mmCIF file of C-alpha atoms and ligand atoms in Angstrom:
data_model
loop_
_atom_site.group_PDB
_atom_site.id
_atom_site.type_symbol
_atom_site.label_atom_id
_atom_site.label_comp_id
_atom_site.label_asym_id
_atom_site.label_seq_id
_atom_site.Cartn_x
_atom_site.Cartn_y
_atom_site.Cartn_z
ATOM 1 C CA MET A 534 -97.821 20.419 110.297
ATOM 2 C CA LEU A 535 -95.698 23.491 107.248
ATOM 3 C CA LYS A 536 -97.073 26.563 107.682
ATOM 4 C CA VAL A 537 -97.825 28.041 103.620
ATOM 5 C CA GLY A 538 -98.642 31.585 103.170
ATOM 6 C CA ILE A 539 -100.644 31.855 99.988
ATOM 7 C CA ILE A 540 -100.801 35.160 98.402
ATOM 8 C CA GLY A 541 -102.890 36.410 96.307
ATOM 9 C CA TRP A 542 -105.954 33.385 96.836
ATOM 10 C CA ARG A 543 -108.480 35.694 94.751
ATOM 11 C CA GLY A 544 -106.983 37.101 91.698
ATOM 12 C CA MET A 545 -107.453 34.788 88.770
ATOM 13 C CA VAL A 546 -104.835 32.194 89.073
ATOM 14 C CA GLY A 547 -104.961 32.046 92.706
ATOM 15 C CA SER A 548 -109.112 31.455 92.844
ATOM 16 C CA VAL A 549 -108.414 28.891 90.395
ATOM 17 C CA LEU A 550 -105.381 27.731 93.187
ATOM 18 C CA ILE A 551 -108.215 27.331 96.330
ATOM 19 C CA GLN A 552 -110.341 25.921 94.250
ATOM 20 C CA ARG A 553 -107.806 22.339 93.050
ATOM 21 C CA MET A 554 -106.777 22.444 96.618
ATOM 22 C CA HIS A 555 -110.678 21.786 97.655
ATOM 23 C CA GLU A 556 -110.649 19.115 95.454
ATOM 24 C CA GLU A 557 -107.522 17.636 96.330
ATOM 25 C CA ASN A 558 -108.004 18.283 100.366
ATOM 26 C CA ASP A 559 -104.830 19.616 99.912
ATOM 27 C CA PHE A 560 -105.655 22.531 102.951
ATOM 28 C CA GLU A 561 -105.585 18.930 105.173
ATOM 29 C CA SER A 562 -102.068 18.395 105.589
ATOM 30 C CA ILE A 563 -101.108 22.040 105.326
ATOM 31 C CA ASP A 564 -101.662 24.652 108.107
ATOM 32 C CA ALA A 565 -102.917 27.670 105.212
ATOM 33 C CA HIS A 566 -102.899 31.758 106.344
ATOM 34 C CA PHE A 567 -103.855 34.206 103.565
ATOM 35 C CA PHE A 568 -102.084 37.372 103.206
ATOM 36 C CA SER A 569 -103.365 40.030 100.936
ATOM 37 C CA THR A 570 -101.791 43.350 99.902
ATOM 38 C CA SER A 571 -105.112 45.656 100.082
ATOM 39 C CA GLN A 572 -107.788 43.956 102.802
ATOM 40 C CA SER A 573 -105.043 42.997 105.410
ATOM 41 C CA GLY A 574 -107.002 42.803 108.664
ATOM 42 C CA GLY A 575 -110.381 41.762 106.348
ATOM 43 C CA LYS A 576 -112.140 37.893 107.433
ATOM 44 C CA VAL A 577 -112.902 35.103 104.857
ATOM 45 C CA ARG A 578 -113.851 31.748 104.948
ATOM 46 C CA ILE A 579 -111.059 30.384 102.434
ATOM 47 C CA LEU A 580 -111.232 26.608 104.546
ATOM 48 C CA LYS A 581 -114.418 25.231 105.446
ATOM 49 C CA SER A 582 -113.406 24.496 109.369
ATOM 50 C CA GLN A 583 -112.928 27.840 110.150
ATOM 51 C CA GLU A 584 -112.769 31.789 109.399
ATOM 52 C CA SER A 585 -108.975 32.637 108.289
ATOM 53 C CA THR A 586 -108.433 36.618 109.067
ATOM 54 C CA LEU A 587 -105.862 38.114 106.109
ATOM 55 C CA LEU A 588 -102.418 38.662 106.975
ATOM 56 C CA ASP A 589 -100.467 41.576 105.896
ATOM 57 C CA ALA A 590 -98.995 40.453 102.783
ATOM 58 C CA PHE A 591 -96.159 43.494 103.192
ATOM 59 C CA ASP A 592 -95.474 42.176 107.155
ATOM 60 C CA ALA A 593 -92.117 40.985 106.599
ATOM 61 C CA ASP A 594 -92.194 38.878 109.908
ATOM 62 C CA GLU A 595 -95.592 37.376 109.214
ATOM 63 C CA LEU A 596 -94.538 36.473 106.056
ATOM 64 C CA ILE A 597 -91.025 34.451 107.658
ATOM 65 C CA LYS A 598 -93.147 32.753 110.182
ATOM 66 C CA MET A 599 -93.809 30.979 107.072
ATOM 67 C CA ASP A 600 -91.845 27.613 106.038
ATOM 68 C CA ILE A 601 -93.799 27.671 102.316
ATOM 69 C CA LEU A 602 -94.633 30.518 100.721
ATOM 70 C CA LEU A 603 -97.415 30.613 97.620
ATOM 71 C CA SER A 604 -97.676 33.476 95.287
ATOM 72 C CA CYS A 605 -100.232 34.155 93.111
ATOM 73 C CA GLN A 606 -99.541 37.728 93.248
ATOM 74 C CA GLY A 607 -97.698 38.349 90.060
ATOM 75 C CA GLY A 608 -94.422 40.009 89.459
ATOM 76 C CA ASP A 609 -93.967 43.296 91.265
ATOM 77 C CA TYR A 610 -95.157 42.073 94.586
ATOM 78 C CA THR A 611 -92.520 38.958 93.543
ATOM 79 C CA LYS A 612 -89.501 41.880 93.187
ATOM 80 C CA LYS A 613 -90.699 44.164 95.989
ATOM 81 C CA MET A 614 -90.452 40.862 98.848
ATOM 82 C CA LEU A 615 -88.325 38.118 98.527
ATOM 83 C CA HIS A 616 -85.127 40.054 98.481
ATOM 84 C CA PRO A 617 -85.802 41.654 101.847
ATOM 85 C CA LEU A 618 -87.257 37.751 103.348
ATOM 86 C CA ARG A 619 -84.150 36.276 102.262
ATOM 87 C CA GLU A 620 -81.854 39.247 103.251
ATOM 88 C CA LYS A 621 -84.176 38.805 106.448
ATOM 89 C CA ASN A 622 -82.742 35.187 106.631
ATOM 90 C CA TRP A 623 -85.313 33.528 105.553
ATOM 91 C CA SER A 624 -84.775 30.413 104.417
ATOM 92 C CA GLY A 625 -88.106 28.504 103.705
ATOM 93 C CA HIS A 626 -89.642 27.627 100.198
ATOM 94 C CA TRP A 627 -91.169 29.695 98.097
ATOM 95 C CA VAL A 628 -93.077 29.233 94.855
ATOM 96 C CA ASP A 629 -94.492 31.934 92.139
ATOM 97 C CA ALA A 630 -96.640 31.435 89.016
ATOM 98 C CA ALA A 631 -95.275 34.854 87.862
ATOM 99 C CA SER A 632 -92.530 35.161 85.386
ATOM 100 C CA THR A 633 -89.642 37.366 87.250
ATOM 101 C CA LEU A 634 -87.572 34.553 88.710
ATOM 102 C CA ARG A 635 -88.004 31.991 86.099
ATOM 103 C CA MET A 636 -84.825 33.087 84.663
ATOM 104 C CA ASN A 637 -82.644 33.460 87.425
ATOM 105 C CA SER A 638 -79.982 30.178 88.281
ATOM 106 C CA ASP A 639 -81.354 29.470 91.835
ATOM 107 C CA ALA A 640 -85.071 29.244 91.054
ATOM 108 C CA MET A 641 -86.754 26.140 89.096
ATOM 109 C CA ILE A 642 -89.342 26.067 86.542
ATOM 110 C CA VAL A 643 -91.954 23.890 87.376
ATOM 111 C CA LEU A 644 -93.366 21.268 85.319
ATOM 112 C CA ASP A 645 -92.823 18.236 87.312
ATOM 113 C CA PRO A 646 -94.498 15.537 84.458
ATOM 114 C CA ILE A 647 -92.036 16.434 82.376
ATOM 115 C CA ASN A 648 -89.664 17.764 84.837
ATOM 116 C CA LYS A 649 -89.806 15.422 88.032
ATOM 117 C CA GLU A 650 -86.500 13.840 88.162
ATOM 118 C CA ALA A 651 -84.617 17.497 88.270
ATOM 119 C CA ILE A 652 -86.439 19.086 91.073
ATOM 120 C CA ASP A 653 -86.131 16.337 93.413
ATOM 121 C CA LYS A 654 -82.945 16.858 92.632
ATOM 122 C CA ALA A 655 -82.977 20.343 92.796
ATOM 123 C CA ILE A 656 -84.855 20.019 96.162
ATOM 124 C CA GLU A 657 -81.960 18.136 97.152
ATOM 125 C CA LYS A 658 -79.253 20.337 96.563
ATOM 126 C CA GLY A 659 -81.089 22.565 98.317
ATOM 127 C CA ASN A 660 -82.573 24.855 95.946
ATOM 128 C CA LYS A 661 -85.926 26.894 97.440
ATOM 129 C CA ASN A 662 -87.264 29.095 94.549
ATOM 130 C CA TRP A 663 -89.605 27.124 92.526
ATOM 131 C CA VAL A 664 -92.130 28.807 89.903
ATOM 132 C CA GLY A 665 -94.858 27.823 87.763
ATOM 133 C CA GLY A 666 -93.820 28.695 83.986
ATOM 134 C CA ASN A 667 -95.494 30.555 80.757
ATOM 135 C CA CYS A 668 -98.623 29.332 80.181
ATOM 136 C CA THR A 669 -98.794 28.901 76.730
ATOM 137 C CA VAL A 670 -95.285 26.027 77.383
ATOM 138 C CA SER A 671 -96.101 24.620 79.968
ATOM 139 C CA LEU A 672 -99.576 23.374 77.926
ATOM 140 C CA MET A 673 -97.486 23.140 74.427
ATOM 141 C CA LEU A 674 -95.631 20.524 76.368
ATOM 142 C CA LEU A 675 -98.138 19.078 78.213
ATOM 143 C CA ALA A 676 -99.488 18.412 74.492
ATOM 144 C CA ILE A 677 -96.674 17.504 72.714
ATOM 145 C CA HIS A 678 -94.619 15.333 74.842
ATOM 146 C CA GLY A 679 -94.425 12.204 73.136
ATOM 147 C CA LEU A 680 -92.607 13.457 70.585
ATOM 148 C CA ILE A 681 -90.709 15.122 73.317
ATOM 149 C CA LYS A 682 -89.650 11.509 75.015
ATOM 150 C CA LYS A 683 -88.712 10.389 71.459
ATOM 151 C CA ASP A 684 -86.370 13.292 70.949
ATOM 152 C CA LEU A 685 -88.803 14.240 67.735
ATOM 153 C CA VAL A 686 -88.314 17.364 67.683
ATOM 154 C CA GLU A 687 -86.153 20.101 65.252
ATOM 155 C CA TRP A 688 -87.882 23.244 65.914
ATOM 156 C CA VAL A 689 -91.259 24.980 67.230
ATOM 157 C CA SER A 690 -93.792 27.269 65.961
ATOM 158 C CA SER A 691 -95.604 28.509 68.027
ATOM 159 C CA MET A 692 -99.424 30.728 67.143
ATOM 160 C CA THR A 693 -101.328 31.403 70.113
ATOM 161 C CA TYR A 694 -104.786 32.369 70.269
ATOM 162 C CA GLN A 695 -104.723 33.621 73.772
ATOM 163 C CA ALA A 696 -107.859 34.346 76.275
ATOM 164 C CA ALA A 697 -108.636 37.281 78.005
ATOM 165 C CA SER A 698 -107.650 35.295 81.856
ATOM 166 C CA GLY A 699 -104.112 35.229 80.987
ATOM 167 C CA ALA A 700 -104.726 38.347 81.768
ATOM 168 C CA GLY A 701 -105.877 38.533 84.827
ATOM 169 C CA ALA A 702 -109.506 39.227 87.081
ATOM 170 C CA GLN A 703 -110.109 42.682 85.511
ATOM 171 C CA ASN A 704 -109.138 42.430 82.524
ATOM 172 C CA MET A 705 -111.973 39.174 82.113
ATOM 173 C CA LYS A 706 -114.281 41.672 83.255
ATOM 174 C CA GLU A 707 -113.524 44.204 80.718
ATOM 175 C CA LEU A 708 -114.158 41.922 78.283
ATOM 176 C CA LEU A 709 -117.341 41.751 79.570
ATOM 177 C CA ILE A 710 -117.913 44.906 79.679
ATOM 178 C CA GLN A 711 -117.202 45.887 76.166
ATOM 179 C CA MET A 712 -118.905 42.402 75.343
ATOM 180 C CA GLY A 713 -122.148 44.688 76.434
ATOM 181 C CA GLU A 714 -121.422 48.110 75.286
ATOM 182 C CA LEU A 715 -121.469 46.025 71.839
ATOM 183 C CA SER A 716 -124.117 44.339 71.902
ATOM 184 C CA GLY A 717 -126.093 47.096 73.689
ATOM 185 C CA SER A 718 -125.287 49.380 70.226
ATOM 186 C CA LEU A 719 -127.668 46.768 68.934
ATOM 187 C CA ASP A 720 -131.086 47.747 70.438
ATOM 188 C CA ASN A 721 -132.288 48.447 67.391
ATOM 189 C CA ILE A 722 -131.704 44.828 66.233
ATOM 190 C CA LYS A 723 -134.679 42.941 64.720
ATOM 191 C CA PRO A 724 -135.061 40.099 61.212
ATOM 192 C CA ASP A 725 -135.041 42.478 58.813
ATOM 193 C CA SER A 726 -132.222 44.582 60.054
ATOM 194 C CA SER A 727 -130.393 45.163 57.379
ATOM 195 C CA ILE A 728 -126.220 43.773 59.039
ATOM 196 C CA LEU A 729 -124.313 46.877 56.934
ATOM 197 C CA ASP A 730 -125.860 49.331 59.713
ATOM 198 C CA LEU A 731 -125.658 47.018 62.883
ATOM 199 C CA ASP A 732 -122.008 45.755 62.069
ATOM 200 C CA LYS A 733 -121.478 49.806 61.367
ATOM 201 C CA ASP A 734 -123.177 50.356 64.850
ATOM 202 C CA VAL A 735 -120.651 48.349 66.400
ATOM 203 C CA GLN A 736 -117.963 49.265 64.828
ATOM 204 C CA LEU A 737 -118.843 53.073 65.290
ATOM 205 C CA MET A 738 -119.099 51.629 69.314
ATOM 206 C CA MET A 739 -115.232 49.754 69.617
ATOM 207 C CA ASN A 740 -113.527 52.686 67.497
ATOM 208 C CA SER A 741 -115.517 55.215 69.939
ATOM 209 C CA GLU A 742 -114.076 56.879 72.977
ATOM 210 C CA ARG A 743 -116.682 55.745 75.355
ATOM 211 C CA PHE A 744 -116.130 51.862 74.821
ATOM 212 C CA THR A 745 -114.438 50.247 77.930
ATOM 213 C CA LYS A 746 -110.662 49.436 77.240
ATOM 214 C CA LYS A 747 -108.592 51.217 80.036
ATOM 215 C CA LEU A 748 -106.965 47.855 80.342
ATOM 216 C CA PHE A 749 -106.274 46.075 77.404
ATOM 217 C CA ASN A 750 -105.805 49.540 75.576
ATOM 218 C CA ALA A 751 -108.108 48.643 72.722
ATOM 219 C CA PRO A 752 -111.137 46.071 71.958
ATOM 220 C CA LEU A 753 -111.579 42.696 72.360
ATOM 221 C CA ALA A 754 -114.765 41.939 72.306
ATOM 222 C CA GLY A 755 -114.814 42.085 68.132
ATOM 223 C CA SER A 756 -111.762 41.720 67.765
ATOM 224 C CA LEU A 757 -108.141 40.444 68.244
ATOM 225 C CA ILE A 758 -105.068 42.551 69.489
ATOM 226 C CA PRO A 759 -101.404 40.847 68.073
ATOM 227 C CA TRP A 760 -98.869 42.210 70.709
ATOM 228 C CA ILE A 761 -99.191 39.995 73.784
ATOM 229 C CA ASP A 762 -97.060 41.501 77.386
ATOM 230 C CA GLU A 763 -93.982 44.073 76.506
ATOM 231 C CA GLU A 764 -92.144 44.853 73.154
ATOM 232 C CA LEU A 765 -88.773 44.110 73.182
ATOM 233 C CA GLU A 766 -85.276 45.467 70.911
ATOM 234 C CA ASN A 767 -85.652 42.655 68.582
ATOM 235 C CA GLY A 768 -89.132 42.139 66.859
ATOM 236 C CA GLN A 769 -90.415 39.759 69.536
ATOM 237 C CA SER A 770 -93.161 40.978 72.333
ATOM 238 C CA ARG A 771 -92.214 39.490 75.564
ATOM 239 C CA GLU A 772 -94.757 36.227 75.717
ATOM 240 C CA GLU A 773 -93.085 34.949 72.691
ATOM 241 C CA TRP A 774 -89.632 35.292 73.900
ATOM 242 C CA LYS A 775 -90.615 33.869 77.337
ATOM 243 C CA GLY A 776 -92.060 30.426 74.430
ATOM 244 C CA GLY A 777 -88.652 29.772 73.312
ATOM 245 C CA VAL A 778 -86.298 30.551 76.325
ATOM 246 C CA GLU A 779 -88.664 28.631 78.778
ATOM 247 C CA THR A 780 -88.973 25.212 76.414
ATOM 248 C CA ASN A 781 -85.505 25.235 77.056
ATOM 249 C CA LYS A 782 -84.620 25.811 80.373
ATOM 250 C CA ILE A 783 -87.150 23.517 81.499
ATOM 251 C CA LEU A 784 -86.262 20.932 78.717
ATOM 252 C CA LYS A 785 -82.333 20.706 79.233
ATOM 253 C CA SER A 786 -83.099 20.788 83.609
ATOM 254 C CA ASN A 787 -84.477 17.455 82.965
ATOM 255 C CA GLY A 788 -81.790 15.810 80.584
ATOM 256 C CA HIS A 789 -84.555 16.808 77.439
ATOM 257 C CA LYS A 790 -82.988 17.693 73.851
ATOM 258 C CA ALA A 791 -84.145 21.795 73.897
ATOM 259 C CA PHE A 792 -85.629 22.541 70.532
ATOM 260 C CA ASN A 793 -86.236 26.302 69.751
ATOM 261 C CA VAL A 794 -89.891 27.550 69.554
ATOM 262 C CA ASP A 795 -90.932 31.237 68.018
ATOM 263 C CA GLY A 796 -93.595 32.499 66.599
ATOM 264 C CA LEU A 797 -96.920 34.608 67.809
ATOM 265 C CA CYS A 798 -98.314 35.716 70.301
ATOM 266 C CA VAL A 799 -101.986 37.306 70.452
ATOM 267 C CA ARG A 800 -105.218 38.126 72.290
ATOM 268 C CA ILE A 801 -108.298 36.363 71.123
ATOM 269 C CA GLY A 802 -112.066 37.883 73.050
ATOM 270 C CA ALA A 803 -112.097 34.655 74.534
ATOM 271 C CA MET A 804 -112.750 34.294 78.290
ATOM 272 C CA ARG A 805 -110.375 31.427 79.650
ATOM 273 C CA SER A 806 -107.678 29.012 77.991
ATOM 274 C CA HIS A 807 -104.818 29.739 75.221
ATOM 275 C CA SER A 808 -105.065 27.795 72.155
ATOM 276 C CA GLN A 809 -101.874 27.123 69.652
ATOM 277 C CA ALA A 810 -101.583 26.632 66.394
ATOM 278 C CA LEU A 811 -98.862 24.654 65.784
ATOM 279 C CA THR A 812 -96.160 23.683 63.428
ATOM 280 C CA ILE A 813 -93.550 21.369 64.162
ATOM 281 C CA LYS A 814 -90.134 20.652 62.238
ATOM 282 C CA LEU A 815 -89.249 16.495 62.731
ATOM 283 C CA ASN A 816 -86.346 15.399 63.639
ATOM 284 C CA LYS A 817 -87.095 12.938 60.412
ATOM 285 C CA ASP A 818 -90.016 11.108 58.802
ATOM 286 C CA TYR A 819 -92.727 9.296 61.052
ATOM 287 C CA PRO A 820 -95.885 7.862 60.274
ATOM 288 C CA ILE A 821 -98.439 9.891 60.583
ATOM 289 C CA LYS A 822 -100.166 6.657 62.809
ATOM 290 C CA GLU A 823 -97.118 6.604 65.373
ATOM 291 C CA ILE A 824 -97.448 10.326 65.621
ATOM 292 C CA GLU A 825 -100.647 10.349 67.257
ATOM 293 C CA LEU A 826 -100.589 7.567 69.179
ATOM 294 C CA LEU A 827 -96.668 8.932 70.845
ATOM 295 C CA ILE A 828 -99.025 12.096 71.686
ATOM 296 C CA ALA A 829 -101.858 10.567 72.787
ATOM 297 C CA SER A 830 -100.181 7.808 74.520
ATOM 298 C CA ALA A 831 -97.595 10.588 76.459
ATOM 299 C CA ASN A 832 -99.568 11.305 80.445
ATOM 300 C CA PRO A 833 -102.679 10.809 81.958
ATOM 301 C CA TRP A 834 -104.000 14.876 80.405
ATOM 302 C CA VAL A 835 -103.786 15.146 77.001
ATOM 303 C CA ASN A 836 -107.008 14.474 74.811
ATOM 304 C CA PHE A 837 -106.535 13.648 71.603
ATOM 305 C CA VAL A 838 -108.986 14.285 69.103
ATOM 306 C CA PRO A 839 -109.065 12.604 65.365
ATOM 307 C CA ASN A 840 -108.919 15.302 62.827
ATOM 308 C CA ASN A 841 -112.216 15.431 61.690
ATOM 309 C CA LYS A 842 -115.201 18.862 61.510
ATOM 310 C CA GLU A 843 -117.164 17.091 63.496
ATOM 311 C CA LYS A 844 -114.935 16.176 66.806
ATOM 312 C CA SER A 845 -112.691 18.852 66.097
ATOM 313 C CA ILE A 846 -115.031 21.973 66.223
ATOM 314 C CA LYS A 847 -117.320 19.877 69.755
ATOM 315 C CA ASN A 848 -114.033 19.284 71.193
ATOM 316 C CA LEU A 849 -110.700 21.570 69.949
ATOM 317 C CA SER A 850 -111.552 24.731 71.686
ATOM 318 C CA PRO A 851 -111.513 27.186 74.798
ATOM 319 C CA ALA A 852 -115.542 26.378 75.214
ATOM 320 C CA ALA A 853 -115.105 22.689 75.818
ATOM 321 C CA VAL A 854 -111.756 22.531 77.605
ATOM 322 C CA SER A 855 -112.150 25.125 80.390
ATOM 323 C CA GLY A 856 -112.175 23.837 83.446
ATOM 324 C CA LYS A 857 -111.137 20.956 83.001
ATOM 325 C CA LEU A 858 -107.177 19.361 83.360
ATOM 326 C CA SER A 859 -107.485 17.986 80.171
ATOM 327 C CA ILE A 860 -106.018 19.121 77.444
ATOM 328 C CA SER A 861 -106.948 18.804 73.755
ATOM 329 C CA VAL A 862 -104.738 17.951 70.508
ATOM 330 C CA GLY A 863 -105.767 17.827 66.885
ATOM 331 C CA ARG A 864 -105.675 19.030 63.918
ATOM 332 C CA VAL A 865 -102.755 16.678 63.126
ATOM 333 C CA ARG A 866 -100.821 16.291 60.039
ATOM 334 C CA LYS A 867 -98.391 16.825 58.295
ATOM 335 C CA LEU A 868 -98.535 20.142 56.475
ATOM 336 C CA ASN A 869 -97.430 20.177 52.582
ATOM 337 C CA VAL A 870 -95.048 22.647 52.325
ATOM 338 C CA GLY A 871 -92.259 21.031 53.291
ATOM 339 C CA GLU A 872 -90.544 17.520 54.306
ATOM 340 C CA ASN A 873 -91.385 15.866 57.888
ATOM 341 C CA LEU A 874 -93.349 18.875 58.747
ATOM 342 C CA LEU A 875 -96.215 18.419 61.820
ATOM 343 C CA SER A 876 -99.741 20.455 61.885
ATOM 344 C CA VAL A 877 -100.666 20.601 66.128
ATOM 345 C CA PHE A 878 -103.890 22.457 67.109
ATOM 346 C CA THR A 879 -104.140 22.968 71.197
ATOM 347 C CA VAL A 880 -106.559 23.994 73.690
ATOM 348 C CA GLY A 881 -106.038 23.897 77.270
ATOM 349 C CA ASP A 882 -107.133 25.724 80.017
ATOM 350 C CA GLN A 883 -104.076 28.285 81.097
ATOM 351 C CA LEU A 884 -105.106 28.608 84.926
ATOM 352 C CA LEU A 885 -104.941 25.305 85.745
ATOM 353 C CA TRP A 886 -102.220 23.284 83.976
ATOM 354 C CA GLY A 887 -100.935 26.684 83.117
ATOM 355 C CA ALA A 888 -100.557 28.046 86.193
ATOM 356 C CA ALA A 889 -103.052 26.744 89.261
ATOM 357 C CA GLU A 890 -101.684 22.855 88.195
ATOM 358 C CA PRO A 891 -98.079 23.428 88.136
ATOM 359 C CA VAL A 892 -97.301 25.018 91.621
ATOM 360 C CA ARG A 893 -100.047 23.001 93.216
ATOM 361 C CA ARG A 894 -98.903 19.596 92.295
ATOM 362 C CA MET A 895 -95.197 22.198 93.493
ATOM 363 C CA LEU A 896 -96.931 22.775 97.317
ATOM 364 C CA ASN A 897 -97.462 18.547 97.857
ATOM 365 C CA ILE A 898 -94.255 17.768 96.441
ATOM 366 C CA LEU A 899 -92.763 20.538 98.731
ATOM 367 C CA THR A 900 -95.213 19.488 102.192
ATOM 368 C CA ASN A 901 -94.545 14.386 100.583
ATOM 369 C CA ILE A 902 -91.313 15.059 101.833
ATOM 370 C CA LYS A 903 -92.086 16.582 105.356
ATOM 371 C CA LEU A 904 -89.355 18.951 105.395
HETATM 372 P P1 NAP B 319 -104.981 39.325 88.892
HETATM 373 O O1 NAP B 319 -106.023 38.193 88.504
HETATM 374 O O2 NAP B 319 -104.759 40.454 88.462
HETATM 375 O O3 NAP B 319 -104.392 39.367 91.034
HETATM 376 C C1 NAP B 319 -103.238 39.453 91.037
HETATM 377 C C2 NAP B 319 -103.667 40.333 92.673
HETATM 378 O O4 NAP B 319 -105.144 41.441 91.969
HETATM 379 C C3 NAP B 319 -104.924 39.651 93.238
HETATM 380 O O5 NAP B 319 -103.945 39.236 94.300
HETATM 381 C C4 NAP B 319 -106.116 40.415 94.510
HETATM 382 O O6 NAP B 319 -105.119 40.796 94.698
HETATM 383 C C5 NAP B 319 -105.315 41.992 93.507
HETATM 384 N N1 NAP B 319 -107.248 42.108 92.837
HETATM 385 C C6 NAP B 319 -107.360 43.347 92.813
HETATM 386 N N2 NAP B 319 -108.474 43.573 92.304
HETATM 387 C C7 NAP B 319 -109.045 42.618 92.314
HETATM 388 C C8 NAP B 319 -110.291 41.894 91.736
HETATM 389 N N3 NAP B 319 -111.542 42.884 91.549
HETATM 390 N N4 NAP B 319 -110.372 40.135 91.591
HETATM 391 C C9 NAP B 319 -109.199 39.698 91.934
HETATM 392 N N5 NAP B 319 -108.341 40.319 92.610
HETATM 393 C C10 NAP B 319 -107.612 41.659 92.530
HETATM 394 O O7 NAP B 319 -103.214 38.070 88.276
HETATM 395 P P2 NAP B 319 -103.684 36.620 87.530
HETATM 396 O O8 NAP B 319 -104.466 36.693 87.018
HETATM 397 O O9 NAP B 319 -104.117 36.005 89.622
HETATM 398 O O10 NAP B 319 -101.781 36.472 87.484
HETATM 399 C C11 NAP B 319 -101.787 36.186 88.926
HETATM 400 C C12 NAP B 319 -99.822 35.901 88.655
HETATM 401 O O11 NAP B 319 -99.737 34.930 88.187
HETATM 402 C C13 NAP B 319 -98.574 36.632 87.752
HETATM 403 O O12 NAP B 319 -97.941 37.559 87.749
HETATM 404 C C14 NAP B 319 -99.713 36.131 86.210
HETATM 405 O O13 NAP B 319 -98.798 36.731 85.291
HETATM 406 C C15 NAP B 319 -98.833 34.472 86.256
HETATM 407 N N6 NAP B 319 -99.752 34.769 85.124
HETATM 408 C C16 NAP B 319 -101.046 34.758 84.970
HETATM 409 C C17 NAP B 319 -101.358 33.462 84.480
HETATM 410 C C18 NAP B 319 -103.254 33.915 84.252
HETATM 411 O O14 NAP B 319 -103.828 33.150 83.780
HETATM 412 N N7 NAP B 319 -103.928 34.872 84.577
HETATM 413 C C19 NAP B 319 -101.329 32.418 84.019
HETATM 414 C C20 NAP B 319 -99.859 32.129 84.213
HETATM 415 C C21 NAP B 319 -99.244 32.946 85.068
HETATM 416 P P3 NAP B 319 -105.104 41.622 97.324
HETATM 417 O O15 NAP B 319 -105.906 40.858 97.947
HETATM 418 O O16 NAP B 319 -103.688 41.649 97.583
HETATM 419 O O17 NAP B 319 -105.660 42.710 96.347
#
């Protein structure tokens, strides 16, 4: 059995990955070892059959014993560890959820329902670095897969509504603390309380020094943050930049026609699952009923939601999709502001298809070819 070292298994993405690997019995076909940057030597029961002793994630001599390393630890870890391992002539496969390597020429962004052929070819050519795409990119590509297959897309503008968990486990906890502090500020809530007084209490709390905002640097509960990731010189956030460049890299890798993507990425107070309002410029007039059919039948994960109020409210929300592999796609209609402009709203669990699932499937592709 191949030796697979897993780093970052207790983080947000890593925990979901481990959960999915159990659901799919992936651990039965690999010899799994668990690494930690902070708790090496500790014992954990991740495998059902036995306790595992955590290995030191900074010990290159332990890491190079692995055939495959799968990291959900984050970009700083990748920057620190991959190069020294390659310097030691480690020729194993590195599978990563972090963005660090995505745009490198020796790394492939993996989203196998879209670029499996390209992945197979890259394996044959000896590629060793495999990276899951940005969460909103992978979710968007699967949501509009039907339009991509038909080469119907000229450009996409994506307005995102991204959950706290997109920033990691600690940030998710900070959102919960903020929610608690806001509701704690309302201990005098009564049926006849003045709404203006209650609102004033909330505003005072969220703008006070004692409000917890160590990680987000701003109130997220009861508010939003219109910037995700670093600031680039052209006015885009790095998250917005990723939308365009990663989409193009994934599509081109598999011979699909590439298209431009730009928009605005916003953090909202949802716990889990990212939503996106897409404006899609089609390159030709296409009947709406056929567009709906293309989207609905593109892959097994699209859950097409007819454009009516009842079904949209019920199915197109983080609350409805969190924890599920299906990606809800709805509010599909032609916009009235120009020719061939399509409106689509999509919601998917960014920890599943947006992060853990593409790397889990890549691990399976590698273990199935018995390197
Ligand atoms: P995370 O939740 O912050 O976890 C990263 C590491 O933080 C863990 O492996 C753990 O390492 C350490 N950690 C410290 N205190 C912790 C605590 N109380 N609970 C859990 N972990 C703790 O990061 P993540 O969101 O999983 O992201 C990992 C990588 O995936 C990042 O590069 C991110 O950009 C990328 N990614 C994330 C998402 C997403 O939606 N979150 C989506 C796509 C890609 P030790 O056990 O070694 O201490």
